[in-house]
């Protein structure tokens, strides 16, 4: 079950679904809390092995600089990167609990690791990843008795639209390719258990510090 804010414009996703009849496309905007609940109700009773929270918002870089901070954008970044994964977990927890793998996985970033050497990156985005790491930790405690594994995983810098915005197209083109990163992350997800998922897991299987 793959979601997009506008399925009609998600060409790559539609092309993938056209080649694989097992893929179902659904409209979902992570800023729409009611929409999250509606989609969860549609799939109530259907086991979902892995709930993958992959949606993320970087927002305008200039709006995250001292002197021009845009707090409305801060709220939107937090809504997409922190509140939405929590809302998704809450809405779909019973479907995950009814499955075989029982995993809720969210995409974090090394940008949200306080103890790593810092760089003057975007305030809103970095703060949101720290928030995501914490709600994942609390969710893991809340859902442990249901046998659910709650984890965060981190890709390396990857050639995506978000990274092109952050460092420019030429620099982004020198980073990891999506297909390679996806293969690594799938391997990490397959190996997640309640005992090894407390800390964020990097794409190569190593653990990231907090």
Coordinates of N, CA and C in Angstrom, one line a residue, residues 62-191:
X62 N 16.0 29.3 3.6 CA 16.2 30.7 4.1 C 15.3 30.9 5.3
X63 N 14.2 30.2 5.3 CA 13.2 30.4 6.5 C 13.7 29.7 7.7
X64 N 14.9 29.1 7.7 CA 15.5 28.4 8.8 C 16.8 29.0 9.2
X65 N 17.0 30.3 8.9 CA 18.2 31.0 9.2 C 17.9 32.1 10.2
X66 N 18.8 32.4 11.1 CA 18.5 33.5 12.1 C 18.3 34.8 11.4
X67 N 17.3 35.5 11.8 CA 17.0 36.8 11.1 C 15.9 36.7 10.2
X68 N 15.6 35.4 9.7 CA 14.5 35.2 8.8 C 13.7 34.0 9.1
X69 N 13.7 33.6 10.4 CA 13.0 32.4 10.8 C 11.5 32.5 10.6
X70 N 10.9 31.5 9.9 CA 9.5 31.5 9.6 C 8.8 30.4 10.5
X71 N 8.2 30.8 11.6 CA 7.7 29.8 12.5 C 6.5 29.0 12.0
X72 N 5.8 29.6 11.0 CA 4.7 28.8 10.4 C 5.3 27.6 9.7
X73 N 6.4 27.8 9.0 CA 7.1 26.7 8.3 C 7.6 25.7 9.4
X74 N 8.1 26.2 10.5 CA 8.5 25.3 11.6 C 7.4 24.4 12.0
X75 N 6.2 24.9 12.1 CA 5.1 24.1 12.5 C 4.8 23.0 11.5
X76 N 4.9 23.4 10.2 CA 4.6 22.4 9.1 C 5.7 21.3 9.1
X77 N 6.9 21.7 9.3 CA 8.0 20.6 9.3 C 7.7 19.7 10.5
X78 N 7.4 20.2 11.7 CA 7.1 19.3 12.8 C 5.9 18.5 12.6
X79 N 4.9 19.1 11.9 CA 3.7 18.3 11.6 C 3.9 17.1 10.7
X80 N 4.7 17.3 9.7 CA 5.0 16.2 8.8 C 6.0 15.2 9.3
X81 N 7.1 15.7 9.9 CA 8.2 14.9 10.3 C 8.1 14.2 11.7
X82 N 7.2 14.8 12.5 CA 7.1 14.3 13.9 C 5.6 13.9 14.2
X83 N 4.7 14.8 14.1 CA 3.3 14.5 14.5 C 2.7 13.4 13.6
X84 N 3.0 13.5 12.3 CA 2.4 12.5 11.4 C 2.9 11.0 11.6
X85 N 4.2 10.8 11.8 CA 4.5 9.4 12.2 C 3.9 8.9 13.4
X86 N 3.7 9.8 14.4 CA 3.0 9.4 15.6 C 1.5 9.1 15.3
X87 N 0.9 9.9 14.5 CA -0.5 9.7 14.2 C -0.7 8.4 13.3
X88 N 0.2 8.2 12.5 CA 0.2 6.9 11.7 C 0.3 5.7 12.5
X89 N 1.2 5.7 13.5 CA 1.4 4.6 14.4 C 0.2 4.4 15.2
X90 N -0.4 5.5 15.7 CA -1.6 5.3 16.5 C -2.8 4.8 15.7
X91 N -2.9 5.2 14.5 CA -4.1 4.8 13.7 C -3.9 3.4 13.2
X92 N -2.7 3.0 12.9 CA -2.5 1.6 12.2 C -2.0 0.6 13.2
X93 N -1.9 0.9 14.5 CA -1.2 -0.1 15.4 C -1.9 -1.4 15.4
X94 N -3.2 -1.5 15.3 CA -3.9 -2.8 15.4 C -3.6 -3.6 14.1
X95 N -3.5 -3.0 13.0 CA -3.2 -3.7 11.7 C -1.8 -4.2 11.8
X96 N -0.9 -3.5 12.4 CA 0.5 -3.9 12.5 C 0.6 -5.1 13.5
X97 N -0.2 -5.0 14.6 CA -0.1 -6.0 15.7 C -0.7 -7.3 15.1
X98 N -1.6 -7.3 14.2 CA -2.2 -8.5 13.6 C -1.3 -9.2 12.6
X99 N -0.2 -8.6 12.2 CA 0.7 -9.1 11.2 C 1.7 -10.1 11.7
X100 N 2.5 -10.6 10.8 CA 3.6 -11.5 11.2 C 4.8 -10.7 11.7
X101 N 5.3 -9.7 10.9 CA 6.5 -9.0 11.3 C 6.3 -8.0 12.4
X102 N 5.2 -7.3 12.4 CA 4.8 -6.3 13.4 C 5.9 -5.2 13.6
X103 N 6.1 -4.4 12.5 CA 7.1 -3.4 12.6 C 6.5 -2.0 12.1
X104 N 6.9 -1.0 12.9 CA 6.6 0.4 12.6 C 8.0 1.1 12.5
X105 N 8.3 1.5 11.3 CA 9.7 2.0 11.0 C 9.6 3.4 10.4
X106 N 10.3 4.4 10.9 CA 10.4 5.7 10.5 C 11.8 6.1 10.0
X107 N 11.8 7.0 9.0 CA 13.1 7.4 8.4 C 13.6 8.6 9.2
X108 N 14.7 8.4 9.9 CA 15.4 9.5 10.6 C 16.6 10.0 9.8
X109 N 17.5 10.7 10.5 CA 18.6 11.3 9.8 C 19.8 11.5 10.8
X110 N 21.0 11.5 10.3 CA 22.1 11.8 11.2 C 22.1 13.3 11.6
X111 N 21.3 14.1 10.9 CA 21.1 15.5 11.3 C 20.4 15.6 12.6
X112 N 19.8 14.6 13.1 CA 19.1 14.6 14.4 C 19.9 14.0 15.5
X113 N 21.1 13.7 15.3 CA 22.0 13.1 16.4 C 22.7 14.2 17.1
X114 N 22.4 14.5 18.3 CA 23.0 15.6 19.0 C 24.5 15.4 19.3
X115 N 24.9 14.2 19.5 CA 26.3 13.9 19.9 C 27.3 13.9 18.8
X116 N 26.8 13.9 17.5 CA 27.7 13.9 16.4 C 28.2 15.3 16.1
X117 N 29.3 15.5 15.5 CA 29.8 16.8 15.2 C 28.8 17.6 14.4
X118 N 28.5 18.8 14.8 CA 27.4 19.6 14.2 C 27.8 20.4 13.0
X119 N 26.8 20.8 12.3 CA 27.0 21.7 11.2 C 25.8 22.7 11.2
X120 N 26.0 23.9 10.6 CA 24.9 24.8 10.7 C 23.8 24.5 9.8
X121 N 23.2 23.4 10.0 CA 22.1 23.0 9.1 C 20.8 23.6 9.5
X122 N 19.7 23.2 8.8 CA 18.4 23.8 9.0 C 17.8 23.6 10.4
X123 N 17.5 24.6 11.1 CA 17.0 24.5 12.5 C 15.8 23.5 12.5
X124 N 14.8 23.8 11.6 CA 13.5 23.1 11.8 C 13.7 21.6 11.5
X125 N 14.4 21.3 10.4 CA 14.5 19.9 10.0 C 15.3 19.1 11.0
X126 N 16.4 19.7 11.5 CA 17.2 19.0 12.5 C 16.4 18.7 13.8
X127 N 15.7 19.8 14.2 CA 14.9 19.6 15.5 C 13.8 18.5 15.3
X128 N 13.2 18.5 14.1 CA 12.2 17.5 13.8 C 12.7 16.1 13.9
X129 N 13.9 15.8 13.4 CA 14.5 14.5 13.5 C 14.8 14.1 14.9
X130 N 15.2 15.0 15.8 CA 15.4 14.7 17.2 C 14.1 14.4 17.8
X131 N 13.0 15.1 17.5 CA 11.7 14.8 18.0 C 11.2 13.5 17.5
X132 N 11.5 13.1 16.3 CA 11.1 11.8 15.7 C 11.7 10.7 16.5
X133 N 13.0 10.8 16.8 CA 13.8 9.8 17.5 C 13.1 9.6 18.9
X134 N 12.7 10.7 19.6 CA 12.1 10.5 20.9 C 10.8 9.9 20.9
X135 N 9.9 10.3 19.9 CA 8.6 9.7 19.9 C 8.7 8.2 19.6
X136 N 9.7 7.8 18.8 CA 9.9 6.4 18.4 C 10.3 5.6 19.7
X137 N 11.1 6.2 20.5 CA 11.5 5.6 21.7 C 10.4 5.4 22.7
X138 N 9.5 6.3 22.8 CA 8.3 6.2 23.7 C 7.3 5.2 23.1
X139 N 7.1 5.3 21.8 CA 6.2 4.3 21.1 C 6.7 2.9 21.3
X140 N 8.0 2.7 21.2 CA 8.5 1.3 21.4 C 8.1 0.8 22.8
X141 N 8.2 1.7 23.8 CA 7.8 1.2 25.2 C 6.3 1.0 25.2
X142 N 5.5 1.8 24.6 CA 4.0 1.7 24.7 C 3.5 0.4 23.9
X143 N 4.2 0.1 22.8 CA 3.7 -1.0 22.0 C 4.4 -2.3 22.2
X144 N 5.3 -2.4 23.1 CA 6.1 -3.6 23.3 C 5.3 -4.8 23.7
X145 N 4.3 -4.6 24.5 CA 3.4 -5.7 25.0 C 2.6 -6.3 23.8
X146 N 2.4 -5.5 22.7 CA 1.7 -6.0 21.6 C 2.7 -6.7 20.6
X147 N 3.9 -6.8 21.0 CA 4.9 -7.5 20.1 C 5.4 -6.6 19.0
X148 N 5.1 -5.3 19.0 CA 5.4 -4.5 17.9 C 6.8 -3.9 18.0
X149 N 7.6 -4.0 16.9 CA 8.9 -3.4 16.9 C 8.8 -2.0 16.3
X150 N 9.2 -1.0 17.1 CA 9.2 0.4 16.6 C 10.6 0.9 16.5
X151 N 11.0 1.4 15.3 CA 12.4 1.7 15.1 C 12.5 2.9 14.1
X152 N 13.7 3.5 14.2 CA 14.1 4.5 13.2 C 15.3 4.0 12.4
X153 N 15.3 4.3 11.1 CA 16.4 3.9 10.3 C 16.9 5.1 9.5
X154 N 18.2 5.1 9.2 CA 18.7 6.3 8.5 C 19.5 6.0 7.3
X155 N 19.1 6.6 6.2 CA 19.9 6.5 4.9 C 21.1 7.3 5.0
X156 N 22.1 7.1 4.0 CA 23.2 8.0 3.9 C 22.7 9.2 3.0
X157 N 23.5 10.2 2.8 CA 23.1 11.3 1.9 C 22.8 10.6 0.5
X158 N 21.6 10.9 0.0 CA 21.1 10.2 -1.1 C 20.5 11.1 -2.2
X159 N 20.8 10.8 -3.4 CA 20.3 11.7 -4.5 C 18.8 11.8 -4.6
X160 N 18.2 12.7 -3.9 CA 16.8 12.8 -3.9 C 16.5 14.3 -4.1
X161 N 15.2 14.6 -4.3 CA 14.8 16.0 -4.5 C 15.2 16.9 -3.3
X162 N 15.0 16.2 -2.1 CA 15.3 17.0 -0.8 C 16.8 17.3 -0.8
X163 N 17.6 16.4 -1.1 CA 19.1 16.6 -1.0 C 19.5 17.6 -2.1
X164 N 18.9 17.6 -3.3 CA 19.2 18.6 -4.3 C 18.9 20.0 -3.8
X165 N 17.8 20.1 -3.1 CA 17.4 21.4 -2.5 C 18.5 21.8 -1.4
X166 N 19.0 20.9 -0.7 CA 19.9 21.2 0.4 C 21.3 21.5 0.0
X167 N 21.8 20.8 -1.0 CA 23.2 20.9 -1.4 C 23.5 21.2 -2.8
X168 N 22.4 21.3 -3.6 CA 22.5 21.6 -5.0 C 22.5 20.3 -5.9
X169 N 22.1 20.3 -7.1 CA 22.0 19.2 -8.0 C 23.4 18.5 -8.2
X170 N 24.4 19.3 -8.5 CA 25.7 18.7 -8.8 C 26.3 17.9 -7.6
X171 N 26.2 18.5 -6.4 CA 26.7 17.8 -5.2 C 25.8 16.6 -4.9
X172 N 24.5 16.7 -5.1 CA 23.6 15.6 -4.8 C 23.9 14.4 -5.8
X173 N 24.3 14.7 -7.0 CA 24.5 13.6 -8.0 C 25.7 12.8 -7.6
X174 N 26.6 13.3 -6.7 CA 27.7 12.5 -6.3 C 27.4 11.6 -5.0
X175 N 26.2 11.7 -4.5 CA 25.9 10.9 -3.3 C 25.3 9.6 -3.7
X176 N 24.9 8.8 -2.7 CA 24.4 7.5 -2.9 C 23.1 7.5 -3.8
X177 N 22.9 6.4 -4.6 CA 21.8 6.3 -5.4 C 20.6 5.6 -4.7
X178 N 19.4 6.1 -5.0 CA 18.2 5.6 -4.3 C 18.1 4.1 -4.3
X179 N 18.3 3.4 -5.4 CA 18.1 2.0 -5.5 C 19.1 1.2 -4.6
X180 N 20.3 1.7 -4.5 CA 21.3 1.1 -3.6 C 20.9 1.3 -2.1
X181 N 20.4 2.5 -1.8 CA 20.1 2.8 -0.5 C 18.8 2.0 0.0
X182 N 17.9 1.9 -0.9 CA 16.7 1.1 -0.6 C 17.0 -0.3 -0.3
X183 N 17.9 -0.9 -1.1 CA 18.3 -2.3 -0.9 C 18.9 -2.5 0.5
X184 N 19.8 -1.5 0.9 CA 20.4 -1.6 2.2 C 19.3 -1.4 3.3
X185 N 18.4 -0.5 3.2 CA 17.4 -0.2 4.2 C 16.4 -1.4 4.3
X186 N 16.1 -2.1 3.2 CA 15.3 -3.3 3.3 C 15.9 -4.4 4.1
X187 N 17.2 -4.5 4.0 CA 18.0 -5.5 4.7 C 17.9 -5.2 6.2
X188 N 18.1 -3.9 6.5 CA 18.1 -3.4 7.9 C 16.7 -3.7 8.5
X189 N 15.6 -3.4 7.8 CA 14.3 -3.6 8.3 C 14.0 -5.0 8.5
X190 N 14.5 -5.9 7.6 CA 14.2 -7.3 7.8 C 14.9 -7.9 9.1
X191 N 16.0 -7.2 9.5 CA 16.7 -7.7 10.7 C 16.3 -7.1 12.0

